Amino acid sequence: MSSSQDQETKPEIHVLLVAFSAQGHINPLLRLGKSLLTKGLKVTLATTELVYHRVFKSTTTPTTTAIPTSYTTNGIDILFFSDGLDITDEGNVTLDEFMNLIAKFGPISLTNLIKNNFLNNSPKKLACIINNPFVPWVTNIASELNIPSACLWIQPCSLYSIYYRFYNNLNHFPTLENPELDVEIPGLPLLKPQDLPSFILPTNDIQTLSDVLQEMFQNMKKLKWVLANSFYELEKDVIDSMAEIFPITTVGPLVPPSLLGQDQNKDVGIEMWKPQDSCMEWLNQKPPSSVIYISFGSLITLTEKQMLSIAKALKNSNKYFLWAMKDEEGDEVHLPEKFIEETKEKGMIVTWCPQTRVLVHPAIACFLTHCGWNSTLEAITAGVPMIGYPQWTDQPTNAKLVSDVFRIGIRLKPDSEGFVESEEVERAIEEIVGGVKFEEFKKNVLELKSAAREAMADGGSSDRNIQTFVDEILVSAENNN
């Protein structure tokens, strides 16, 4: 047989990405998938039917009610599996209930999807399954089917180190008996309880998410690779500290191409909410570095008291502001008419906006953010200083990184009840927007922006790591033939 015929008979090497049904979980995986695609692998994303209803339903033929077997976007096939959720009940299910549903129904549905699309007399060679942390049962499926697996860690490597040490009892952490215990983690400054992720504190009341992380970190021997949506130059000391324990490999920042100086039209990311483009026209009329951008991401809904505190600070600061806010249904939140009237010359309020386009706009001075990791990475790669207003999960630690490690912003200080007064918000705004800290933060964040672009460029640290990962997948596939 000739070499050309031999080449033709070789199966296509496929990678399956499996994502939790949240925009901030899906997009980093899709962007990693795009990199794998450009390096010669075939890529498929499997996510839940909820994503189909939120994102893809309007693009299919309206006469059919059935969910299509697959959908393709930018060269990546997308398959949908059941999480056990009735779409009509979506708004009535708590996070704990949803996590229990997906843990019960997801493994059965996903296993069938894998067998039907890749195993049962399929010419495709499924060489690797990559999941993200909040569907840890995917690793068990991969192990049972004898398919190598990887996890894409979608929070900073610092959080990976903290969680690994917590769930494997490598360090002492706060307990009910000693709630004020400080924590020493190699590569990080001393962490106080308010700097730690909420799921490991004795006050945590969302047990299912803590259980999910525990499952992942106590069963990591089933993983062949742990990849990270970060870059080596950003978290060098923490990454090095994990090298002898359980290494983590940076493959990011997995952000929209425009933030890396590339063509935005090549982005594979999805939008689960419709952005309002009118804010871009508004920004075009504002002076450079004059606007505060405020957004708390897709999952967080502020209390009325928190919103009023921010509103009062914005009014008193007399600075321009663009505020993206919505309620739990994604609808507009109504602030007091008096506030709207008094700030109409200075502010614009929208339910959702094209965040990456906003962040790179020259009018933006700073980003008042919950410090979700995707938003933090987007601000870093856009070169925008931050005001951190963390709420839960990894956000307190991310805010600590922003203020004390990366030194690219300010973390707001809550009172003894955990509430941030308007005077504290106003103080932070005054320090950054035209204030004494702006030049220092701007200089530091522009250096990180440059390092991020270099990491993802050809031959950069993350690009090399992705290539090594691809090479190892190909060797593994060859050995398993």
Coordinates of C-alpha atoms in Angstrom, one line a residue:
M1 CA 0.0 0.0 0.0
S2 CA 1.3 3.4 -0.9
S3 CA 2.0 6.1 1.7
S4 CA -0.8 8.3 0.2
Q5 CA -3.3 5.4 0.6
D6 CA -2.0 4.8 4.1
Q7 CA -2.6 8.4 4.9
E8 CA -6.2 8.2 3.6
T9 CA -7.0 5.2 5.9
K10 CA -5.9 7.0 9.0
P11 CA -8.8 8.0 11.2
E12 CA -9.5 11.6 11.9
I13 CA -8.2 12.5 15.4
H14 CA -11.0 14.1 17.4
V15 CA -11.1 16.0 20.7
L16 CA -14.4 16.3 22.6
L17 CA -14.9 19.4 24.8
V18 CA -17.6 19.1 27.5
A19 CA -19.0 22.3 29.1
F20 CA -21.3 23.3 31.8
S21 CA -24.1 25.4 30.4
A22 CA -22.8 28.9 31.3
Q23 CA -21.3 31.4 28.9
G24 CA -18.2 31.9 31.0
H25 CA -17.5 28.1 31.0
I26 CA -18.3 27.5 27.3
N27 CA -16.3 30.3 25.7
P28 CA -12.8 29.5 27.1
L29 CA -13.3 25.8 25.9
L30 CA -14.5 27.0 22.5
R31 CA -11.4 29.2 22.1
L32 CA -9.1 26.4 23.2
G33 CA -10.9 24.2 20.7
K34 CA -10.2 26.8 17.9
S35 CA -6.5 26.6 18.8
L36 CA -6.6 22.8 18.6
L37 CA -8.4 23.1 15.3
T38 CA -5.7 25.3 13.8
K39 CA -3.1 22.7 14.9
G40 CA -4.8 19.9 12.9
L41 CA -7.2 18.2 15.3
K42 CA -11.0 17.8 14.8
V43 CA -13.0 19.4 17.6
T44 CA -16.5 18.9 19.0
L45 CA -18.2 20.6 21.9
A46 CA -20.9 18.8 23.9
T47 CA -23.0 21.0 26.2
T48 CA -26.5 20.9 27.6
E49 CA -29.8 21.4 25.7
L50 CA -30.3 24.6 27.7
V51 CA -27.5 26.2 25.6
Y52 CA -29.4 25.2 22.4
H53 CA -32.5 26.9 23.6
R54 CA -30.6 30.1 24.7
V55 CA -28.2 30.4 21.8
F56 CA -28.8 28.3 18.7
K57 CA -32.6 27.8 18.5
S58 CA -33.2 31.0 16.5
T59 CA -30.7 29.9 13.8
T60 CA -32.5 26.6 13.1
T61 CA -35.6 26.0 11.0
P62 CA -38.6 27.4 13.0
T63 CA -41.0 24.7 11.9
T64 CA -39.2 22.0 13.9
T65 CA -39.4 21.6 17.7
A66 CA -36.8 18.9 17.9
I67 CA -33.3 19.7 19.0
P68 CA -30.9 19.1 16.1
T69 CA -28.4 16.3 16.4
S70 CA -25.6 18.7 15.8
Y71 CA -24.7 22.3 14.9
T72 CA -21.5 23.7 13.5
T73 CA -19.9 27.0 14.3
N74 CA -16.5 28.2 13.0
G75 CA -15.4 24.6 12.2
I76 CA -16.4 23.2 15.6
D77 CA -19.3 20.8 15.8
I78 CA -21.7 21.3 18.7
L79 CA -23.7 18.4 20.2
F80 CA -26.3 18.7 23.0
F81 CA -27.0 16.3 25.8
S82 CA -29.7 16.3 28.5
D83 CA -29.1 17.7 31.9
G84 CA -32.5 16.5 33.1
L85 CA -33.9 20.0 33.2
D86 CA -37.3 20.8 31.7
I87 CA -36.6 24.1 29.9
T88 CA -40.0 25.5 31.1
D89 CA -38.8 25.0 34.7
E90 CA -35.5 26.8 34.2
G91 CA -36.4 29.8 36.3
N92 CA -37.7 27.8 39.2
V93 CA -34.7 25.6 39.8
T94 CA -32.1 26.5 42.4
L95 CA -28.3 26.1 41.6
D96 CA -28.1 23.2 44.1
E97 CA -31.1 21.5 42.4
F98 CA -29.6 22.0 38.9
M99 CA -26.2 20.6 40.0
N100 CA -28.0 17.5 41.3
L101 CA -30.0 17.2 38.1
I102 CA -27.0 17.4 35.8
A103 CA -25.0 15.0 38.0
K104 CA -27.8 12.5 37.8
F105 CA -28.8 12.7 34.1
G106 CA -25.7 14.1 32.5
P107 CA -23.5 11.0 32.7
I108 CA -26.1 8.8 31.1
S109 CA -26.9 11.3 28.3
L110 CA -23.3 12.1 27.6
T111 CA -22.2 8.5 27.6
N112 CA -24.8 7.8 24.9
L113 CA -23.7 10.8 22.9
I114 CA -20.1 9.6 22.9
K115 CA -21.0 6.1 21.9
N116 CA -23.3 7.2 19.1
N117 CA -21.0 9.8 17.7
F118 CA -17.5 8.4 18.2
L119 CA -17.4 4.7 19.2
N120 CA -20.1 2.6 17.6
N121 CA -18.5 1.7 14.3
S122 CA -17.5 5.3 13.8
P123 CA -14.5 6.2 11.6
K124 CA -13.6 9.0 14.1
K125 CA -10.8 8.4 16.6
L126 CA -11.7 10.1 19.9
A127 CA -8.3 10.8 21.3
C128 CA -9.1 13.1 24.2
I129 CA -12.0 14.5 26.3
I130 CA -11.6 17.9 27.8
N131 CA -14.0 19.1 30.5
N132 CA -14.2 22.0 32.8
P133 CA -14.3 21.8 36.6
F134 CA -18.1 21.9 37.2
V135 CA -18.8 18.6 35.4
P136 CA -16.2 16.4 37.1
W137 CA -18.1 13.3 36.4
V138 CA -17.0 13.6 32.7
T139 CA -13.5 12.3 33.9
N140 CA -15.2 9.2 35.2
I141 CA -16.9 8.6 31.8
A142 CA -13.6 9.1 30.0
S143 CA -11.9 6.6 32.3
E144 CA -14.6 4.0 31.9
L145 CA -14.3 4.3 28.1
N146 CA -10.5 4.3 28.2
I147 CA -10.2 7.7 26.6
P148 CA -7.4 10.1 27.9
S149 CA -8.9 13.1 29.6
A150 CA -7.9 16.7 30.5
C151 CA -9.5 19.4 32.5
L152 CA -9.5 23.1 31.4
W153 CA -9.3 25.0 34.7
I154 CA -11.2 28.2 34.0
Q155 CA -10.1 30.2 37.1
P156 CA -6.6 31.4 37.9
C157 CA -3.8 29.0 38.7
S158 CA -3.7 30.5 42.1
L159 CA -7.2 29.1 42.8
Y160 CA -6.1 25.7 41.4
S161 CA -3.3 25.7 44.0
I162 CA -5.6 26.8 46.8
Y163 CA -8.3 24.2 46.1
Y164 CA -5.8 21.4 45.5
R165 CA -4.2 22.1 48.9
F166 CA -7.6 22.4 50.6
Y167 CA -9.2 19.3 49.2
N168 CA -6.1 17.2 49.7
N169 CA -5.4 18.5 53.2
L170 CA -1.9 19.9 52.4
N171 CA -2.5 23.2 54.3
H172 CA -4.4 24.5 57.2
F173 CA -7.5 26.5 56.3
P174 CA -10.2 28.4 58.4
T175 CA -12.7 26.1 60.2
L176 CA -15.7 26.7 62.4
E177 CA -13.4 26.5 65.4
N178 CA -10.8 28.8 63.9
P179 CA -12.6 31.0 61.3
E180 CA -10.0 33.8 61.3
L181 CA -7.0 31.6 60.3
D182 CA -4.6 33.1 57.8
V183 CA -3.4 30.8 55.0
E184 CA 0.1 30.6 53.5
I185 CA 0.2 29.4 49.9
P186 CA 3.6 29.3 48.0
G187 CA 3.8 32.0 45.4
L188 CA 1.0 34.2 47.0
P189 CA 0.9 36.8 49.7
L190 CA -0.6 35.8 53.1
L191 CA -4.3 35.1 52.5
K192 CA -6.9 36.2 55.1
P193 CA -10.3 34.5 55.2
Q194 CA -11.8 37.3 53.1
D195 CA -9.2 36.6 50.4
L196 CA -10.2 32.9 50.0
P197 CA -12.8 31.4 47.6
S198 CA -16.2 31.2 49.3
F199 CA -16.7 27.5 48.7
I200 CA -13.9 26.5 51.2
L201 CA -15.0 28.8 54.0
P202 CA -16.9 27.3 57.0
T203 CA -19.7 29.8 56.2
N204 CA -20.2 28.3 52.7
D205 CA -23.9 27.4 52.2
I206 CA -23.7 26.1 48.6
Q207 CA -22.7 22.6 49.3
T208 CA -23.2 21.0 45.9
L209 CA -20.5 23.2 44.3
S210 CA -18.1 22.5 47.1
D211 CA -18.8 18.8 46.6
V212 CA -18.2 19.1 42.8
L213 CA -14.8 20.7 43.4
Q214 CA -14.0 18.1 46.0
E215 CA -14.8 15.3 43.6
M216 CA -12.5 16.8 41.0
F217 CA -9.5 17.4 43.3
Q218 CA -9.7 14.1 45.0
N219 CA -9.9 12.1 41.7
M220 CA -7.3 13.9 39.7
K221 CA -5.3 10.8 39.1
K222 CA -7.8 10.0 36.3
L223 CA -6.7 13.2 34.5
K224 CA -3.8 13.1 32.1
W225 CA -3.5 16.9 31.8
V226 CA -4.7 20.0 33.6
L227 CA -4.8 23.0 31.4
A228 CA -5.3 26.6 32.6
N229 CA -7.0 29.7 31.2
S230 CA -4.1 31.9 32.2
F231 CA -0.5 32.6 31.0
Y232 CA 2.8 31.6 32.7
E233 CA 4.1 35.2 32.9
L234 CA 1.0 36.2 34.9
E235 CA 1.2 33.5 37.6
K236 CA 4.8 32.1 37.4
D237 CA 5.4 31.6 41.1
V238 CA 2.2 29.7 41.8
I239 CA 2.5 27.6 38.6
D240 CA 6.1 26.6 39.6
S241 CA 4.9 25.7 43.1
M242 CA 2.5 23.1 41.7
A243 CA 5.0 21.5 39.3
E244 CA 6.1 18.7 41.8
I245 CA 2.5 18.2 43.2
F246 CA 0.2 18.1 40.2
P247 CA 1.3 20.4 37.4
I248 CA -1.0 22.8 35.6
T249 CA -0.2 24.0 32.1
T250 CA -1.2 27.5 30.8
V251 CA -2.9 27.7 27.4
G252 CA -4.4 31.2 27.7
P253 CA -5.6 33.9 27.9
L254 CA -8.5 32.3 26.1
V255 CA -10.2 35.7 25.3
P256 CA -11.8 37.1 22.1
P257 CA -9.2 37.6 19.3
S258 CA -9.7 41.4 19.3
L259 CA -8.1 41.6 22.8
L260 CA -5.0 39.9 21.4
G261 CA -4.7 42.2 18.3
Q262 CA -6.4 39.6 16.0
D263 CA -9.4 39.6 13.8
Q264 CA -12.6 39.7 15.9
N265 CA -14.6 38.0 13.2
K266 CA -12.6 34.8 13.9
D267 CA -14.0 34.5 17.5
V268 CA -15.8 31.2 18.3
G269 CA -17.4 32.6 21.5
I270 CA -21.1 32.6 22.0
E271 CA -23.4 35.2 23.6
M272 CA -26.3 34.0 25.8
W273 CA -27.7 37.5 26.1
K274 CA -28.2 40.0 23.3
P275 CA -25.9 43.0 23.7
Q276 CA -27.0 46.6 23.1
D277 CA -24.7 48.2 20.6
S278 CA -26.1 51.7 21.3
C279 CA -23.5 52.0 24.1
M280 CA -20.7 52.1 21.5
E281 CA -22.1 55.2 19.9
W282 CA -22.4 56.8 23.3
L283 CA -18.7 55.9 24.1
N284 CA -17.6 57.5 20.9
Q285 CA -18.6 60.9 22.2
K286 CA -16.6 60.7 25.4
P287 CA -13.0 61.9 26.1
P288 CA -10.2 59.3 26.5
S289 CA -9.9 57.5 29.8
S290 CA -13.0 59.3 31.2
V291 CA -15.7 56.5 31.6
I292 CA -16.2 54.0 34.4
Y293 CA -17.6 50.7 33.0
I294 CA -19.6 48.7 35.5
S295 CA -20.7 45.1 35.0
F296 CA -21.1 42.1 37.3
G297 CA -21.2 39.4 34.7
S298 CA -23.9 36.9 33.6
L299 CA -24.7 35.2 36.9
I300 CA -24.6 37.8 39.6
T301 CA -27.7 39.9 40.5
L302 CA -26.9 42.7 43.0
T303 CA -29.3 43.5 45.9
E304 CA -31.2 46.8 45.7
K305 CA -29.0 48.1 48.6
Q306 CA -25.8 47.3 46.7
M307 CA -27.1 49.0 43.5
L308 CA -28.2 52.1 45.4
S309 CA -24.7 52.3 47.0
I310 CA -23.0 52.2 43.6
A311 CA -25.5 54.6 42.2
K312 CA -24.9 57.2 44.9
A313 CA -21.1 56.9 44.5
L314 CA -21.5 57.4 40.7
K315 CA -23.7 60.5 41.2
N316 CA -21.3 62.0 43.7
S317 CA -18.2 61.3 41.6
N318 CA -19.7 63.2 38.7
K319 CA -17.8 61.0 36.3
Y320 CA -19.1 59.4 33.0
F321 CA -20.3 55.8 33.5
L322 CA -21.6 52.9 31.4
W323 CA -23.5 50.4 33.6
A324 CA -24.6 47.0 32.3
M325 CA -27.2 45.6 34.8
K326 CA -30.0 43.1 34.6
D327 CA -32.2 41.1 36.9
E328 CA -32.3 37.3 37.2
E329 CA -34.4 37.0 34.1
G330 CA -32.0 39.2 32.1
D331 CA -34.4 42.1 32.1
E332 CA -33.6 45.7 32.8
V333 CA -33.3 46.8 36.5
H334 CA -35.0 50.0 37.4
L335 CA -33.1 52.5 39.5
P336 CA -34.8 55.5 41.1
E337 CA -36.1 58.0 38.6
K338 CA -34.3 60.7 40.5
F339 CA -30.9 59.0 39.9
I340 CA -31.7 58.5 36.2
E341 CA -32.7 62.2 35.8
E342 CA -29.7 63.6 37.8
T343 CA -27.1 61.5 35.9
K344 CA -28.6 61.6 32.4
E345 CA -25.8 63.8 31.1
K346 CA -23.1 61.5 32.6
G347 CA -24.4 58.0 32.5
M348 CA -25.8 55.2 30.3
I349 CA -27.5 52.1 31.7
V350 CA -28.0 49.0 29.5
T351 CA -29.0 45.4 30.3
W352 CA -26.0 43.9 28.4
C353 CA -23.3 45.2 26.2
P354 CA -20.5 43.9 24.0
Q355 CA -18.0 43.8 26.9
T356 CA -14.8 43.2 24.9
R357 CA -15.6 46.1 22.5
V358 CA -16.3 48.3 25.4
L359 CA -13.1 47.4 27.3
V360 CA -10.9 48.2 24.3
H361 CA -12.6 51.6 23.7
P362 CA -10.2 54.5 24.4
A363 CA -12.9 56.3 26.5
I364 CA -12.8 53.6 29.2
A365 CA -10.8 54.6 32.3
C366 CA -11.5 51.6 34.6
F367 CA -13.7 48.6 35.1
L368 CA -15.9 48.2 38.2
T369 CA -16.2 44.4 38.3
H370 CA -17.1 41.4 40.3
C371 CA -13.7 40.0 39.4
G372 CA -14.9 36.9 37.6
W373 CA -11.9 35.3 35.9
N374 CA -13.1 35.8 32.4
S375 CA -13.8 39.5 33.0
T376 CA -10.5 39.9 34.8
L377 CA -8.6 38.4 31.9
E378 CA -10.5 40.5 29.4
A379 CA -9.6 43.7 31.4
I380 CA -5.9 42.6 31.6
T381 CA -5.7 41.9 27.8
A382 CA -7.5 45.2 27.1
G383 CA -5.1 47.1 29.4
V384 CA -7.9 48.5 31.7
P385 CA -7.4 49.0 35.5
M386 CA -10.0 47.5 37.8
I387 CA -12.0 48.3 40.9
G388 CA -12.8 44.9 42.4
Y389 CA -16.2 44.3 44.0
P390 CA -16.1 40.5 44.5
Q391 CA -19.2 38.5 45.6
W392 CA -18.5 34.8 45.9
T393 CA -16.7 31.7 44.6
D394 CA -13.2 32.6 43.2
Q395 CA -13.9 36.4 43.0
P396 CA -12.4 37.4 46.4
T397 CA -9.1 35.7 45.5
N398 CA -9.2 37.2 42.0
A399 CA -9.7 40.7 43.6
K400 CA -6.7 40.0 45.9
L401 CA -4.6 39.2 42.8
V402 CA -5.7 42.3 41.1
S403 CA -4.9 44.6 44.0
D404 CA -1.9 43.0 45.7
V405 CA -0.2 40.7 43.2
F406 CA -0.8 42.1 39.7
R407 CA -1.1 45.7 41.2
I408 CA -3.6 46.8 38.5
G409 CA -6.5 48.0 40.6
I410 CA -8.2 48.5 43.9
R411 CA -10.3 46.1 45.9
L412 CA -13.3 47.7 47.7
K413 CA -13.3 47.3 51.5
P414 CA -16.6 46.1 52.9
D415 CA -17.9 47.0 56.4
S416 CA -18.2 44.5 59.3
E417 CA -21.5 43.2 57.8
G418 CA -19.9 42.6 54.4
F419 CA -21.5 45.7 52.7
V420 CA -19.6 48.2 50.7
E421 CA -20.7 51.8 51.5
S422 CA -21.1 54.3 48.7
E423 CA -18.2 56.4 50.2
E424 CA -15.9 53.4 49.7
V425 CA -16.9 53.1 46.1
E426 CA -16.5 56.8 45.6
R427 CA -13.0 56.7 47.1
A428 CA -11.9 54.0 44.7
I429 CA -13.3 55.9 41.7
E430 CA -11.5 59.1 42.7
E431 CA -8.2 57.3 43.1
I432 CA -8.3 55.7 39.7
V433 CA -10.3 57.9 37.3
G434 CA -8.0 60.8 36.9
G435 CA -6.5 60.1 40.3
V436 CA -3.0 59.4 41.7
K437 CA -3.2 55.7 41.2
F438 CA -4.3 55.7 37.5
E439 CA -0.8 56.0 35.9
E440 CA 0.7 53.3 38.1
F441 CA -2.1 50.8 37.4
K442 CA -2.2 51.7 33.8
K443 CA 1.5 51.1 33.4
N444 CA 1.3 47.7 35.1
V445 CA -1.8 46.5 33.2
L446 CA -0.3 47.5 29.8
E447 CA 2.8 45.4 30.6
L448 CA 0.6 42.4 31.4
K449 CA -1.4 43.1 28.2
S450 CA 1.8 42.9 26.2
A451 CA 2.8 39.7 28.0
A452 CA -0.6 38.1 27.3
R453 CA -0.3 38.8 23.6
E454 CA 3.2 37.4 23.5
A455 CA 2.1 34.2 25.3
M456 CA -0.6 33.5 22.7
A457 CA 1.5 34.5 19.6
D458 CA 3.4 31.9 17.6
G459 CA 6.1 30.5 19.7
G460 CA 4.8 32.2 22.9
S461 CA 4.6 30.3 26.2
S462 CA 0.9 29.3 25.9
D463 CA 1.2 28.6 22.1
R464 CA 4.1 26.2 22.9
N465 CA 2.1 24.5 25.6
I466 CA -0.9 24.0 23.2
Q467 CA 1.4 22.5 20.6
T468 CA 3.0 20.1 23.2
F469 CA -0.5 19.1 24.3
V470 CA -1.5 18.4 20.6
D471 CA 1.7 16.4 20.1
E472 CA 0.9 14.3 23.2
I473 CA -2.7 13.6 22.0
L474 CA -1.4 12.4 18.6
V475 CA 1.2 10.1 20.2
S476 CA -1.5 8.8 22.6
A477 CA -3.8 8.1 19.7
E478 CA -1.1 6.4 17.7
N479 CA -0.3 4.1 20.7
N480 CA -3.9 3.2 21.2
N481 CA -4.5 2.1 17.6

